[in-house]
PDB file of C-alpha atoms in Angstrom:
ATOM      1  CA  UNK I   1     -41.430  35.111  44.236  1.00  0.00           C
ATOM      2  CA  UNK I   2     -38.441  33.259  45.804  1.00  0.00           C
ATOM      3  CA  UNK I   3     -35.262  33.145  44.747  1.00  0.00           C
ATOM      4  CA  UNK I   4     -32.699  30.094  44.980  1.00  0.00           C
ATOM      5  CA  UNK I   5     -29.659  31.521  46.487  1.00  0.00           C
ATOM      6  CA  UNK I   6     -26.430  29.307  45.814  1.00  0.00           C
ATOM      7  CA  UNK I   7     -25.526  27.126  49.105  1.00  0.00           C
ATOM      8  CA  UNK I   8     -22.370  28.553  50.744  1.00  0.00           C
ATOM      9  CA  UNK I   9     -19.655  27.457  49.601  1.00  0.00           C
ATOM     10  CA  UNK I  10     -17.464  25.252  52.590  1.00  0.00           C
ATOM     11  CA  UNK I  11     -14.645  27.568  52.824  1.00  0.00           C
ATOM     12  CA  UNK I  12     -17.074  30.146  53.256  1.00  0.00           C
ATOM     13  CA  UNK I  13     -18.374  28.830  56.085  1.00  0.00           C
ATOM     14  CA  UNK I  14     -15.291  28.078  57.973  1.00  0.00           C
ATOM     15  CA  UNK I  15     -14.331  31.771  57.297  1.00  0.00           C
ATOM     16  CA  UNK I  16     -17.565  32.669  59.280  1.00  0.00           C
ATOM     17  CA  UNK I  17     -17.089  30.306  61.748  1.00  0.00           C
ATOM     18  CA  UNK I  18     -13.501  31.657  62.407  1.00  0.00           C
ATOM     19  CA  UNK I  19     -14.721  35.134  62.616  1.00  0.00           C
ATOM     20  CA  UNK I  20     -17.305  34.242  65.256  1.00  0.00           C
ATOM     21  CA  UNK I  21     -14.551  32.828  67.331  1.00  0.00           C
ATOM     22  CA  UNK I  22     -12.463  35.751  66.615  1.00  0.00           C
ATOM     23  CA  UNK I  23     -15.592  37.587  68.077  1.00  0.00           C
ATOM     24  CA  UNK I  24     -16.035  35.296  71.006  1.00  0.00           C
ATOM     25  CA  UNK I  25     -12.411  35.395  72.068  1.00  0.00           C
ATOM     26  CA  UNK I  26     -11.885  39.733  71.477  1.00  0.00           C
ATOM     27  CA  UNK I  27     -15.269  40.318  73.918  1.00  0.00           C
ATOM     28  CA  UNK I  28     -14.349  37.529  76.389  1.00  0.00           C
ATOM     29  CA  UNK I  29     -14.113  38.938  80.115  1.00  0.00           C
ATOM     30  CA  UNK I  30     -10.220  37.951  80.431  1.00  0.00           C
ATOM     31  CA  UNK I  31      -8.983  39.632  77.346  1.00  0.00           C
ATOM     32  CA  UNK I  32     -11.168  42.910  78.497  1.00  0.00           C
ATOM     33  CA  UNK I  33     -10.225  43.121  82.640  1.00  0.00           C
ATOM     34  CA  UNK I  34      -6.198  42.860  80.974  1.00  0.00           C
ATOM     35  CA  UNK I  35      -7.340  46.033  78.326  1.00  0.00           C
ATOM     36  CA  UNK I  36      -8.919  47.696  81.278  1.00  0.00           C
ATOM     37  CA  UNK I  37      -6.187  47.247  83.733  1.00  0.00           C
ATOM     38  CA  UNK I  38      -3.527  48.885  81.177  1.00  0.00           C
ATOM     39  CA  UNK I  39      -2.298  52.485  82.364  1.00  0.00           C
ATOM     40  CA  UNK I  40      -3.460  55.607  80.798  1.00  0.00           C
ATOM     41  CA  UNK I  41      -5.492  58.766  82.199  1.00  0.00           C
ATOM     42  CA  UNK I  42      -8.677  57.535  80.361  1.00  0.00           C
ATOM     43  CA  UNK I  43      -8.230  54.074  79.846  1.00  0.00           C
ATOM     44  CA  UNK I  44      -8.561  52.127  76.781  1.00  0.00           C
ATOM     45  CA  UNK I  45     -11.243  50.216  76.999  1.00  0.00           C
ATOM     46  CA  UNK I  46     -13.653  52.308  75.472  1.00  0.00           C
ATOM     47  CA  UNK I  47     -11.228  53.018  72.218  1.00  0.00           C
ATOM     48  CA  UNK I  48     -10.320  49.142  72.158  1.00  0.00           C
ATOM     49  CA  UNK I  49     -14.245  48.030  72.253  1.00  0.00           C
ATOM     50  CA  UNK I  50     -14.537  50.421  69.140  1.00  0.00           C
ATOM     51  CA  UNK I  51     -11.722  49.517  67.438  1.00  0.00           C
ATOM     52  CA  UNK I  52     -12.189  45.380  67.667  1.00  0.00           C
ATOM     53  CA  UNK I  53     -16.476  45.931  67.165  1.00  0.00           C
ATOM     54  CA  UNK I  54     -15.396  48.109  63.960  1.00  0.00           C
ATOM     55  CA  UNK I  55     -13.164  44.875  62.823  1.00  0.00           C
ATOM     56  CA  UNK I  56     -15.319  42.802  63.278  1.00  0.00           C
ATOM     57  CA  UNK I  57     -18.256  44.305  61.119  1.00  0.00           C
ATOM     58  CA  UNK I  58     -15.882  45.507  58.760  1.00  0.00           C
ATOM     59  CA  UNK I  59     -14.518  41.712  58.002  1.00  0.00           C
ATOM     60  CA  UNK I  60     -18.428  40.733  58.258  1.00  0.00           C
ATOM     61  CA  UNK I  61     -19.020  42.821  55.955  1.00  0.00           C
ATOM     62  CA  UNK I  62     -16.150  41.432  53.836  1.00  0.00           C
ATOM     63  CA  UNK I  63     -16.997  38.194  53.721  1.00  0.00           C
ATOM     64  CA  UNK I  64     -21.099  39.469  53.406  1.00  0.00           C
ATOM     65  CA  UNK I  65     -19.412  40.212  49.448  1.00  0.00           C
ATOM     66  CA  UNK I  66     -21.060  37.578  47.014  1.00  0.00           C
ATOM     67  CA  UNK I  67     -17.912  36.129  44.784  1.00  0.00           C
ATOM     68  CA  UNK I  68     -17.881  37.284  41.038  1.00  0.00           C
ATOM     69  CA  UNK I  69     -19.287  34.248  38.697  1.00  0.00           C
ATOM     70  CA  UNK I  70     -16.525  33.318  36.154  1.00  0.00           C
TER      71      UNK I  70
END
């Protein structure tokens, strides 16, 4: 049995679109060697990779929400 699910709505899929470049541009090399190079005794790279990964699923998972029917 298949079900029909509703084409996405444009807006929709800008708002993915714009979260894949939001992706693209917080894991690109330059924006990591400058969150490397900042000082600290552990560095933050490790805490900023989990932070921006855990926005990134979290507003994935936002936008994952079906819209309520009126």
């Amino acid at each position: 049995m298949r079900h029909n699910a509703p084409a996405p709505h444009p807006r929709q899929q800008a708002r993915r679109f714009a979260l894949a470049l939001l992706a693209l541009f917080l894991f690109s090399p330059p924006i990591l060697l400058i969150v490397d190079r900042l000082p600290g005794i552990l560095g933050w790279l490790p805490l900023y990779l989990f932070l921006a990964w855990g926005w990134v699923i979290g507003l994935a998972a936002w936008l994952a929400k079906r819209p309520k029917q009126p």
